[in-house]
């Protein structure tokens, strides 16, 4: 099987779905090499062979589709066994997603050899579309492969459809097919529009950030990656959105994640509601990726590829190049999750007045270090300030905590704790204070985060 980086016309997926419309009459007894069951099986046979199924979906015919993790000769994959509404089998399909070119080549060669042994020489091959068809009486076994921009897919489908019908579908070589192939072999960038026969896809914004809204910061070696986009269905049929988009980081597929919060003012992409003909959606998709990534690709199920590097990142990202080791002092500004946070001033005191009759004094041997912050939202959407979770506090390298005085303004500024959860509109600012209780003889206070550390020294007050 020839491997290459030119993307196939992914008629393969449409064809695989079209097989669901075929009945399984005169189904033979052959069992394809990647399956424990054949096309004369029942749903009970599937459960007996593979066990109870935790993932049962339905197909366009109203029948059940059983999905199981199923390796083939040590290669990871999943098997999909589909039935019609009448309970008769329709097709058996095995799909694998090799991680490297070598794994992809080895799997293609193994399957081609095994299918040749079972069904004889291939009945039809189309190298441009990366399709090979074997004939099995009134049925066909079809091997689909995709090798595009270091993304690999191998799929084998066994169904009650003749090899002649499938071969005919891939003999067409008209101008539209050539244009489609050319369009899908291009790598698109942010701001560009990929247009296929079925949809238009435009990337609006891209961000990478260690934190997002109130969610737990990612692990120290990871960060959250966001892509917002506009997708328009230009076809006459509904566009299937499930597994339509995937994120690949430096050649490795990343696991997408759900945040249930808006990014760039739009909602998360709904993979469970197909996009109807003529309709548009503006949404985002996100994933957790390594912080040392070099290139991220957004790839559609039919092979359209967008590629991003650090120059494509928007306002939420750490464009100033700061990290955990970057030190900020009084008067400096740290950029964090789209917020410009300035430690505007600080003062050391042993007395804070609450009212004419109430005041706060530290315990003997302690002092109040009051820190004043100005925070500006640099994004084009409201941002919630979640100060409670923002910083780890250290006094002379020992862990400590921030505090505040309930209901108390200092120099006309309320505490940041009291404003926790407040949404700052785009381009607007807010001010607030926090307090650290420092002991006699203290030298250094640090407020540490993934984007850097605010450092306050006792020498600042001499």
Tab-separated table of C-alpha atoms in Angstrom:
chain	number	residue	atom	x	y	z
A	1	UNK	CA	0.000	0.000	0.000
A	2	UNK	CA	1.542	3.257	-1.084
A	3	UNK	CA	1.913	5.850	1.692
A	4	UNK	CA	2.004	9.562	0.924
A	5	UNK	CA	1.039	12.921	2.387
A	6	UNK	CA	-1.480	13.833	-0.281
A	7	UNK	CA	-4.924	13.530	1.256
A	8	UNK	CA	-7.453	11.199	-0.294
A	9	UNK	CA	-10.876	12.403	-1.341
A	10	UNK	CA	-12.548	11.208	1.744
A	11	UNK	CA	-15.406	9.738	-0.196
A	12	UNK	CA	-14.492	6.843	2.018
A	13	UNK	CA	-16.516	8.063	4.975
A	14	UNK	CA	-19.541	8.919	2.870
A	15	UNK	CA	-19.264	5.549	1.200
A	16	UNK	CA	-18.943	3.730	4.482
A	17	UNK	CA	-22.117	5.416	5.687
A	18	UNK	CA	-23.908	4.616	2.449
A	19	UNK	CA	-23.261	0.963	3.077
A	20	UNK	CA	-25.669	1.176	5.995
A	21	UNK	CA	-28.502	1.478	3.488
A	22	UNK	CA	-27.827	-1.963	2.007
A	23	UNK	CA	-29.615	-5.022	3.223
A	24	UNK	CA	-27.778	-8.174	4.257
A	25	UNK	CA	-29.755	-10.660	2.201
A	26	UNK	CA	-27.881	-13.727	1.048
A	27	UNK	CA	-25.262	-12.951	3.648
A	28	UNK	CA	-22.424	-15.438	3.490
A	29	UNK	CA	-20.656	-17.329	6.223
A	30	UNK	CA	-17.289	-15.650	5.774
A	31	UNK	CA	-15.867	-13.867	8.776
A	32	UNK	CA	-13.432	-11.058	7.902
A	33	UNK	CA	-10.009	-11.487	9.534
A	34	UNK	CA	-10.519	-8.518	11.858
A	35	UNK	CA	-13.855	-9.743	13.287
A	36	UNK	CA	-15.138	-12.513	15.552
A	37	UNK	CA	-18.553	-12.460	13.836
A	38	UNK	CA	-19.853	-12.509	10.261
A	39	UNK	CA	-22.701	-10.849	8.359
A	40	UNK	CA	-25.089	-13.656	9.249
A	41	UNK	CA	-24.755	-12.932	12.981
A	42	UNK	CA	-27.451	-11.679	15.326
A	43	UNK	CA	-27.129	-9.026	18.006
A	44	UNK	CA	-27.025	-11.827	20.572
A	45	UNK	CA	-24.106	-13.351	18.655
A	46	UNK	CA	-22.239	-10.047	18.909
A	47	UNK	CA	-22.733	-9.880	22.684
A	48	UNK	CA	-21.633	-13.518	23.055
A	49	UNK	CA	-18.494	-12.868	21.011
A	50	UNK	CA	-17.477	-9.494	22.451
A	51	UNK	CA	-19.383	-9.168	25.724
A	52	UNK	CA	-21.864	-6.563	26.907
A	53	UNK	CA	-21.411	-3.305	25.008
A	54	UNK	CA	-20.944	-0.043	26.904
A	55	UNK	CA	-21.312	2.016	23.726
A	56	UNK	CA	-24.402	1.270	21.623
A	57	UNK	CA	-25.469	3.977	19.154
A	58	UNK	CA	-27.967	4.037	16.280
A	59	UNK	CA	-27.424	4.420	12.539
A	60	UNK	CA	-29.441	6.114	9.810
A	61	UNK	CA	-31.552	2.980	9.388
A	62	UNK	CA	-32.695	3.040	13.018
A	63	UNK	CA	-30.639	-0.013	13.958
A	64	UNK	CA	-28.042	-0.495	16.659
A	65	UNK	CA	-24.311	-0.030	16.157
A	66	UNK	CA	-22.132	-1.959	18.612
A	67	UNK	CA	-18.692	-0.470	19.265
A	68	UNK	CA	-15.863	-2.376	20.940
A	69	UNK	CA	-12.177	-1.700	21.391
A	70	UNK	CA	-10.652	-4.419	19.224
A	71	UNK	CA	-6.980	-4.773	18.336
A	72	UNK	CA	-5.814	-6.621	15.229
A	73	UNK	CA	-2.469	-8.399	15.466
A	74	UNK	CA	-1.374	-6.059	18.227
A	75	UNK	CA	-2.612	-2.880	16.518
A	76	UNK	CA	-5.112	-0.850	18.531
A	77	UNK	CA	-8.478	-0.097	16.970
A	78	UNK	CA	-12.252	-0.294	17.339
A	79	UNK	CA	-14.819	-2.492	15.639
A	80	UNK	CA	-18.271	-1.237	14.633
A	81	UNK	CA	-20.962	-3.842	14.000
A	82	UNK	CA	-24.090	-2.301	12.496
A	83	UNK	CA	-27.640	-3.669	12.252
A	84	UNK	CA	-30.740	-2.482	10.452
A	85	UNK	CA	-34.006	-1.620	12.186
A	86	UNK	CA	-35.145	-5.195	11.425
A	87	UNK	CA	-32.256	-6.596	13.452
A	88	UNK	CA	-30.406	-7.899	10.402
A	89	UNK	CA	-26.678	-7.148	10.079
A	90	UNK	CA	-25.576	-4.432	7.693
A	91	UNK	CA	-21.806	-4.056	7.973
A	92	UNK	CA	-18.749	-4.826	10.056
A	93	UNK	CA	-16.058	-2.148	10.179
A	94	UNK	CA	-12.685	-1.935	11.939
A	95	UNK	CA	-10.887	1.415	12.328
A	96	UNK	CA	-7.391	2.126	13.631
A	97	UNK	CA	-5.536	5.431	14.108
A	98	UNK	CA	-1.780	4.720	13.825
A	99	UNK	CA	0.423	7.272	15.562
A	100	UNK	CA	3.420	7.154	13.228
A	101	UNK	CA	4.166	6.658	9.558
A	102	UNK	CA	5.914	3.367	10.300
A	103	UNK	CA	2.910	2.027	12.217
A	104	UNK	CA	0.617	3.141	9.409
A	105	UNK	CA	2.733	1.447	6.711
A	106	UNK	CA	3.059	-1.772	8.703
A	107	UNK	CA	-0.693	-1.973	9.351
A	108	UNK	CA	-1.576	-1.258	5.695
A	109	UNK	CA	0.828	-3.974	4.516
A	110	UNK	CA	-0.460	-6.476	7.083
A	111	UNK	CA	-4.114	-5.957	6.184
A	112	UNK	CA	-3.441	-6.017	2.448
A	113	UNK	CA	-1.545	-9.296	2.787
A	114	UNK	CA	-4.183	-10.903	5.022
A	115	UNK	CA	-7.086	-9.819	2.813
A	116	UNK	CA	-5.272	-11.096	-0.273
A	117	UNK	CA	-4.859	-14.467	1.431
A	118	UNK	CA	-8.547	-14.714	2.349
A	119	UNK	CA	-10.209	-13.222	-0.741
A	120	UNK	CA	-7.575	-13.489	-3.454
A	121	UNK	CA	-6.070	-10.623	-5.400
A	122	UNK	CA	-7.795	-7.248	-5.040
A	123	UNK	CA	-10.697	-6.691	-7.424
A	124	UNK	CA	-10.092	-2.931	-7.631
A	125	UNK	CA	-7.512	-0.397	-6.455
A	126	UNK	CA	-7.589	3.396	-6.631
A	127	UNK	CA	-4.298	4.768	-5.292
A	128	UNK	CA	-5.419	8.387	-5.607
A	129	UNK	CA	-8.352	7.801	-3.278
A	130	UNK	CA	-6.399	5.198	-1.262
A	131	UNK	CA	-9.083	2.536	-1.664
A	132	UNK	CA	-8.688	-1.207	-2.268
A	133	UNK	CA	-11.659	-3.519	-2.836
A	134	UNK	CA	-11.850	-7.312	-2.568
A	135	UNK	CA	-14.736	-9.378	-3.919
A	136	UNK	CA	-16.516	-11.973	-1.785
A	137	UNK	CA	-19.468	-13.340	-3.780
A	138	UNK	CA	-22.232	-10.726	-3.460
A	139	UNK	CA	-20.335	-8.805	-0.825
A	140	UNK	CA	-17.205	-6.650	-0.742
A	141	UNK	CA	-14.350	-5.926	1.634
A	142	UNK	CA	-13.001	-2.389	1.295
A	143	UNK	CA	-9.761	-1.027	2.747
A	144	UNK	CA	-9.722	2.767	3.194
A	145	UNK	CA	-6.508	4.562	4.227
A	146	UNK	CA	-5.684	8.188	5.008
A	147	UNK	CA	-2.159	9.604	5.281
A	148	UNK	CA	-2.355	13.390	5.527
A	149	UNK	CA	-0.117	15.830	7.367
A	150	UNK	CA	1.113	13.158	9.777
A	151	UNK	CA	-2.451	12.058	10.583
A	152	UNK	CA	-3.224	8.419	9.823
A	153	UNK	CA	-6.420	6.393	9.550
A	154	UNK	CA	-6.905	2.789	8.434
A	155	UNK	CA	-10.431	1.398	8.004
A	156	UNK	CA	-11.706	-1.957	6.749
A	157	UNK	CA	-15.395	-2.367	5.902
A	158	UNK	CA	-17.162	-5.669	5.172
A	159	UNK	CA	-20.698	-5.217	3.850
A	160	UNK	CA	-23.412	-6.709	1.646
A	161	UNK	CA	-22.658	-4.479	-1.302
A	162	UNK	CA	-21.065	-5.703	-4.499
A	163	UNK	CA	-17.455	-4.983	-5.329
A	164	UNK	CA	-18.618	-3.743	-8.749
A	165	UNK	CA	-20.760	-0.992	-7.181
A	166	UNK	CA	-17.962	0.210	-4.920
A	167	UNK	CA	-15.384	0.151	-7.704
A	168	UNK	CA	-17.680	2.180	-9.970
A	169	UNK	CA	-17.969	4.897	-7.334
A	170	UNK	CA	-14.198	5.361	-7.389
A	171	UNK	CA	-13.670	5.288	-11.163
A	172	UNK	CA	-14.940	8.855	-11.566
A	173	UNK	CA	-12.161	11.309	-12.409
A	174	UNK	CA	-13.893	14.592	-13.125
A	175	UNK	CA	-12.743	18.155	-12.505
A	176	UNK	CA	-14.750	18.489	-9.292
A	177	UNK	CA	-13.030	15.474	-7.766
A	178	UNK	CA	-9.621	16.842	-8.723
A	179	UNK	CA	-10.446	20.230	-7.224
A	180	UNK	CA	-11.686	18.576	-4.049
A	181	UNK	CA	-8.492	16.599	-3.741
A	182	UNK	CA	-6.369	19.717	-4.237
A	183	UNK	CA	-8.358	21.700	-1.671
A	184	UNK	CA	-7.971	19.033	0.978
A	185	UNK	CA	-4.247	18.609	0.405
A	186	UNK	CA	-3.605	22.249	1.395
A	187	UNK	CA	-2.664	23.240	4.938
A	188	UNK	CA	-4.692	26.274	6.064
A	189	UNK	CA	-3.763	28.962	8.588
A	190	UNK	CA	-5.717	31.087	11.046
A	191	UNK	CA	-8.066	33.481	9.278
A	192	UNK	CA	-8.228	31.404	6.096
A	193	UNK	CA	-11.333	29.560	4.870
A	194	UNK	CA	-11.278	25.944	3.778
A	195	UNK	CA	-14.099	25.276	1.327
A	196	UNK	CA	-15.137	21.768	0.296
A	197	UNK	CA	-18.170	20.479	-1.569
A	198	UNK	CA	-20.040	20.187	1.742
A	199	UNK	CA	-18.912	22.978	4.056
A	200	UNK	CA	-16.846	26.091	4.706
A	201	UNK	CA	-14.593	26.274	7.778
A	202	UNK	CA	-12.847	29.448	8.988
A	203	UNK	CA	-10.605	29.713	12.071
A	204	UNK	CA	-11.137	32.906	14.070
A	205	UNK	CA	-8.927	32.778	17.177
A	206	UNK	CA	-6.383	30.456	18.783
A	207	UNK	CA	-5.151	30.490	22.393
A	208	UNK	CA	-3.021	28.463	24.764
A	209	UNK	CA	-3.263	29.163	28.506
A	210	UNK	CA	-2.476	27.276	31.741
A	211	UNK	CA	-5.848	28.339	33.174
A	212	UNK	CA	-9.347	28.985	31.935
A	213	UNK	CA	-12.006	30.754	33.989
A	214	UNK	CA	-12.661	28.966	37.302
A	215	UNK	CA	-11.313	25.619	36.175
A	216	UNK	CA	-8.405	23.922	37.896
A	217	UNK	CA	-5.072	24.979	36.425
A	218	UNK	CA	-3.628	22.347	34.135
A	219	UNK	CA	-0.674	20.228	35.236
A	220	UNK	CA	2.681	22.007	35.235
A	221	UNK	CA	3.704	20.406	31.929
A	222	UNK	CA	0.322	20.991	30.260
A	223	UNK	CA	-1.861	23.879	29.146
A	224	UNK	CA	-5.297	24.370	27.599
A	225	UNK	CA	-5.555	24.976	23.858
A	226	UNK	CA	-8.577	26.728	22.308
A	227	UNK	CA	-9.698	27.219	18.711
A	228	UNK	CA	-12.801	29.199	17.780
A	229	UNK	CA	-14.228	28.890	14.281
A	230	UNK	CA	-17.193	29.377	11.946
A	231	UNK	CA	-18.571	26.294	10.214
A	232	UNK	CA	-21.158	26.517	7.424
A	233	UNK	CA	-22.922	23.509	5.939
A	234	UNK	CA	-23.138	24.297	2.205
A	235	UNK	CA	-24.555	20.902	1.222
A	236	UNK	CA	-28.153	19.719	0.844
A	237	UNK	CA	-27.867	17.243	3.711
A	238	UNK	CA	-27.111	17.402	7.431
A	239	UNK	CA	-23.409	17.514	8.275
A	240	UNK	CA	-22.426	14.894	10.851
A	241	UNK	CA	-20.560	16.691	13.642
A	242	UNK	CA	-19.610	13.753	15.846
A	243	UNK	CA	-15.825	13.295	15.662
A	244	UNK	CA	-15.817	15.951	12.924
A	245	UNK	CA	-12.867	17.810	14.471
A	246	UNK	CA	-9.708	16.509	16.109
A	247	UNK	CA	-6.588	18.188	17.511
A	248	UNK	CA	-3.110	16.849	16.726
A	249	UNK	CA	-0.075	18.187	18.611
A	250	UNK	CA	3.339	17.630	17.042
A	251	UNK	CA	2.026	14.510	15.351
A	252	UNK	CA	0.192	13.118	18.408
A	253	UNK	CA	-3.578	13.173	18.756
A	254	UNK	CA	-4.735	15.156	21.798
A	255	UNK	CA	-7.785	14.436	23.908
A	256	UNK	CA	-10.396	17.152	23.559
A	257	UNK	CA	-11.918	18.473	26.773
A	258	UNK	CA	-15.122	20.167	27.881
A	259	UNK	CA	-15.129	23.424	29.846
A	260	UNK	CA	-18.817	24.430	29.685
A	261	UNK	CA	-17.719	28.065	29.604
A	262	UNK	CA	-17.621	30.494	26.717
A	263	UNK	CA	-14.345	31.141	24.913
A	264	UNK	CA	-14.012	34.176	22.653
A	265	UNK	CA	-17.685	34.862	23.365
A	266	UNK	CA	-18.922	31.597	21.824
A	267	UNK	CA	-20.125	28.234	23.103
A	268	UNK	CA	-18.384	24.902	22.939
A	269	UNK	CA	-18.835	22.936	19.688
A	270	UNK	CA	-21.843	20.607	19.932
A	271	UNK	CA	-20.714	17.257	18.553
A	272	UNK	CA	-24.058	15.616	19.218
A	273	UNK	CA	-26.330	17.810	17.098
A	274	UNK	CA	-25.683	17.559	13.364
A	275	UNK	CA	-25.411	20.852	11.479
A	276	UNK	CA	-28.411	21.068	9.185
A	277	UNK	CA	-28.193	21.939	5.479
A	278	UNK	CA	-27.563	25.639	4.845
A	279	UNK	CA	-26.903	26.415	8.518
A	280	UNK	CA	-23.881	27.963	10.259
A	281	UNK	CA	-22.396	27.661	13.706
A	282	UNK	CA	-19.755	29.680	15.537
A	283	UNK	CA	-18.135	27.642	18.302
A	284	UNK	CA	-14.862	26.491	19.841
A	285	UNK	CA	-13.038	23.240	20.547
A	286	UNK	CA	-10.372	22.748	23.213
A	287	UNK	CA	-7.796	20.204	24.357
A	288	UNK	CA	-5.068	19.769	26.951
A	289	UNK	CA	-1.630	19.859	25.298
A	290	UNK	CA	2.055	19.934	26.382
A	291	UNK	CA	3.411	23.412	27.135
A	292	UNK	CA	6.437	22.795	24.892
A	293	UNK	CA	4.351	22.201	21.754
A	294	UNK	CA	5.651	23.456	18.427
A	295	UNK	CA	2.687	22.987	16.062
A	296	UNK	CA	-0.970	22.187	16.631
A	297	UNK	CA	-3.229	20.969	13.825
A	298	UNK	CA	-7.007	21.044	13.669
A	299	UNK	CA	-8.088	18.247	11.325
A	300	UNK	CA	-11.602	17.480	10.092
A	301	UNK	CA	-12.902	13.955	9.677
A	302	UNK	CA	-12.541	14.308	5.900
A	303	UNK	CA	-8.978	15.530	6.104
A	304	UNK	CA	-9.047	19.334	5.922
A	305	UNK	CA	-6.075	20.560	7.983
A	306	UNK	CA	-5.378	23.850	9.762
A	307	UNK	CA	-1.945	24.353	11.365
A	308	UNK	CA	-0.990	26.795	14.142
A	309	UNK	CA	2.211	27.863	15.847
A	310	UNK	CA	2.904	30.264	18.732
A	311	UNK	CA	2.707	33.281	16.427
A	312	UNK	CA	-0.997	32.527	15.882
A	313	UNK	CA	-1.914	32.841	19.566
A	314	UNK	CA	-4.310	35.571	20.675
A	315	UNK	CA	-4.766	37.795	23.723
A	316	UNK	CA	-5.465	35.074	26.273
A	317	UNK	CA	-2.093	33.436	25.637
A	318	UNK	CA	1.247	34.196	27.239
A	319	UNK	CA	2.512	36.350	24.370
A	320	UNK	CA	5.028	38.141	26.607
A	321	UNK	CA	6.968	34.885	27.004
A	322	UNK	CA	6.618	34.741	30.786
A	323	UNK	CA	6.694	31.492	32.749
A	324	UNK	CA	6.968	30.266	36.336
A	325	UNK	CA	10.491	31.651	36.704
A	326	UNK	CA	9.636	35.206	35.551
A	327	UNK	CA	9.750	37.733	38.418
A	328	UNK	CA	7.516	40.808	38.617
A	329	UNK	CA	7.997	43.616	41.115
A	330	UNK	CA	5.901	46.504	42.411
A	331	UNK	CA	4.707	48.503	39.395
A	332	UNK	CA	5.041	45.556	36.960
A	333	UNK	CA	2.227	43.976	34.938
A	334	UNK	CA	1.663	40.246	34.540
A	335	UNK	CA	-0.545	38.940	31.717
A	336	UNK	CA	-2.677	36.069	32.903
A	337	UNK	CA	-5.535	34.431	31.019
A	338	UNK	CA	-6.298	37.626	29.103
A	339	UNK	CA	-6.043	39.825	32.186
A	340	UNK	CA	-3.377	42.491	32.614
A	341	UNK	CA	-2.649	42.353	36.368
A	342	UNK	CA	-0.531	45.182	37.778
A	343	UNK	CA	0.848	45.222	41.309
A	344	UNK	CA	0.355	48.976	41.490
A	345	UNK	CA	1.607	49.609	45.033
A	346	UNK	CA	2.153	48.104	48.473
A	347	UNK	CA	2.359	49.400	52.011
A	348	UNK	CA	3.415	48.022	55.381
A	349	UNK	CA	1.249	48.943	58.379
A	350	UNK	CA	0.296	47.835	61.875
A	351	UNK	CA	-3.164	49.386	61.839
A	352	UNK	CA	-6.209	49.243	59.551
A	353	UNK	CA	-9.375	51.169	60.470
A	354	UNK	CA	-12.691	49.420	59.865
A	355	UNK	CA	-14.944	52.257	61.081
A	356	UNK	CA	-14.946	54.966	63.691
A	357	UNK	CA	-15.312	52.282	66.339
A	358	UNK	CA	-13.539	49.281	64.801
A	359	UNK	CA	-10.063	48.563	63.557
A	360	UNK	CA	-7.627	45.716	62.862
A	361	UNK	CA	-4.250	45.218	64.456
A	362	UNK	CA	-1.835	42.328	63.796
A	363	UNK	CA	-0.726	39.932	66.488
A	364	UNK	CA	2.464	40.827	68.324
A	365	UNK	CA	5.501	40.252	66.124
A	366	UNK	CA	3.441	40.569	62.888
A	367	UNK	CA	2.679	43.304	60.360
A	368	UNK	CA	0.133	43.841	57.580
A	369	UNK	CA	1.598	43.902	54.063
A	370	UNK	CA	-1.182	45.376	51.921
A	371	UNK	CA	-0.916	44.786	48.172
A	372	UNK	CA	-2.908	46.899	45.698
A	373	UNK	CA	-3.733	45.586	42.225
A	374	UNK	CA	-5.192	47.065	39.051
A	375	UNK	CA	-6.681	44.464	36.669
A	376	UNK	CA	-7.650	45.143	33.034
A	377	UNK	CA	-9.512	42.738	30.762
A	378	UNK	CA	-7.666	42.653	27.409
A	379	UNK	CA	-10.034	40.177	25.730
A	380	UNK	CA	-13.073	40.900	23.576
A	381	UNK	CA	-15.331	39.082	26.028
A	382	UNK	CA	-16.109	39.518	29.744
A	383	UNK	CA	-13.635	37.846	32.097
A	384	UNK	CA	-14.373	36.647	35.616
A	385	UNK	CA	-11.749	37.353	38.243
A	386	UNK	CA	-11.128	34.252	40.385
A	387	UNK	CA	-8.588	35.596	42.819
A	388	UNK	CA	-9.082	32.870	45.388
A	389	UNK	CA	-7.412	30.311	43.101
A	390	UNK	CA	-4.896	32.534	41.371
A	391	UNK	CA	-1.686	32.490	43.413
A	392	UNK	CA	0.373	30.389	45.805
A	393	UNK	CA	1.816	32.566	48.568
A	394	UNK	CA	5.240	32.195	50.171
A	395	UNK	CA	6.953	34.193	52.928
A	396	UNK	CA	10.707	33.634	52.898
A	397	UNK	CA	10.118	30.375	50.968
A	398	UNK	CA	7.532	29.049	53.447
A	399	UNK	CA	3.977	28.509	52.228
A	400	UNK	CA	1.455	30.972	53.595
A	401	UNK	CA	-1.811	32.553	52.467
A	402	UNK	CA	-3.431	35.813	51.442
A	403	UNK	CA	-6.153	37.377	53.549
A	404	UNK	CA	-8.385	40.450	53.678
A	405	UNK	CA	-10.607	42.388	56.099
A	406	UNK	CA	-14.330	41.685	55.797
A	407	UNK	CA	-16.322	44.677	54.616
A	408	UNK	CA	-13.321	46.948	54.773
A	409	UNK	CA	-12.055	49.342	52.139
A	410	UNK	CA	-8.448	50.453	52.269
A	411	UNK	CA	-7.560	53.744	50.587
A	412	UNK	CA	-10.953	53.584	48.865
A	413	UNK	CA	-10.335	50.112	47.413
A	414	UNK	CA	-12.306	46.963	48.282
A	415	UNK	CA	-10.663	43.564	48.734
A	416	UNK	CA	-10.280	41.272	45.725
A	417	UNK	CA	-11.907	38.464	47.709
A	418	UNK	CA	-15.058	40.559	47.999
A	419	UNK	CA	-15.027	40.956	44.201
A	420	UNK	CA	-14.278	37.287	43.482
A	421	UNK	CA	-16.400	36.073	40.567
A	422	UNK	CA	-17.001	39.574	39.229
A	423	UNK	CA	-17.119	39.728	35.432
A	424	UNK	CA	-14.905	42.482	34.030
A	425	UNK	CA	-16.246	43.750	30.673
A	426	UNK	CA	-13.954	43.813	27.659
A	427	UNK	CA	-11.448	46.661	27.915
A	428	UNK	CA	-12.540	47.612	31.455
A	429	UNK	CA	-10.600	47.531	34.723
A	430	UNK	CA	-11.065	46.925	38.426
A	431	UNK	CA	-8.926	47.532	41.493
A	432	UNK	CA	-8.578	45.626	44.729
A	433	UNK	CA	-6.276	44.754	47.589
A	434	UNK	CA	-5.030	41.654	49.360
A	435	UNK	CA	-3.151	41.306	52.637
A	436	UNK	CA	-0.215	39.175	53.790
A	437	UNK	CA	0.618	38.952	57.489
A	438	UNK	CA	4.413	39.081	57.683
A	439	UNK	CA	6.557	38.441	60.766
A	440	UNK	CA	9.278	40.609	62.236
A	441	UNK	CA	12.451	40.262	60.217
A	442	UNK	CA	10.773	39.069	57.017
A	443	UNK	CA	12.677	39.506	53.785
A	444	UNK	CA	10.574	38.381	50.799
A	445	UNK	CA	6.940	37.658	49.892
A	446	UNK	CA	6.133	35.783	46.665
A	447	UNK	CA	2.810	35.351	44.860
A	448	UNK	CA	3.536	32.504	42.476
A	449	UNK	CA	1.642	31.355	39.376
A	450	UNK	CA	2.264	29.594	36.057
A	451	UNK	CA	2.717	32.984	34.355
A	452	UNK	CA	5.291	34.254	36.808
A	453	UNK	CA	5.780	35.463	40.379
A	454	UNK	CA	5.081	38.816	42.042
A	455	UNK	CA	7.926	39.461	44.468
A	456	UNK	CA	7.794	42.032	47.295
A	457	UNK	CA	10.905	42.640	49.387
A	458	UNK	CA	11.249	44.251	52.801
A	459	UNK	CA	13.841	46.546	51.240
A	460	UNK	CA	11.003	48.101	49.208
A	461	UNK	CA	9.870	49.878	52.398
A	462	UNK	CA	13.182	51.271	53.643
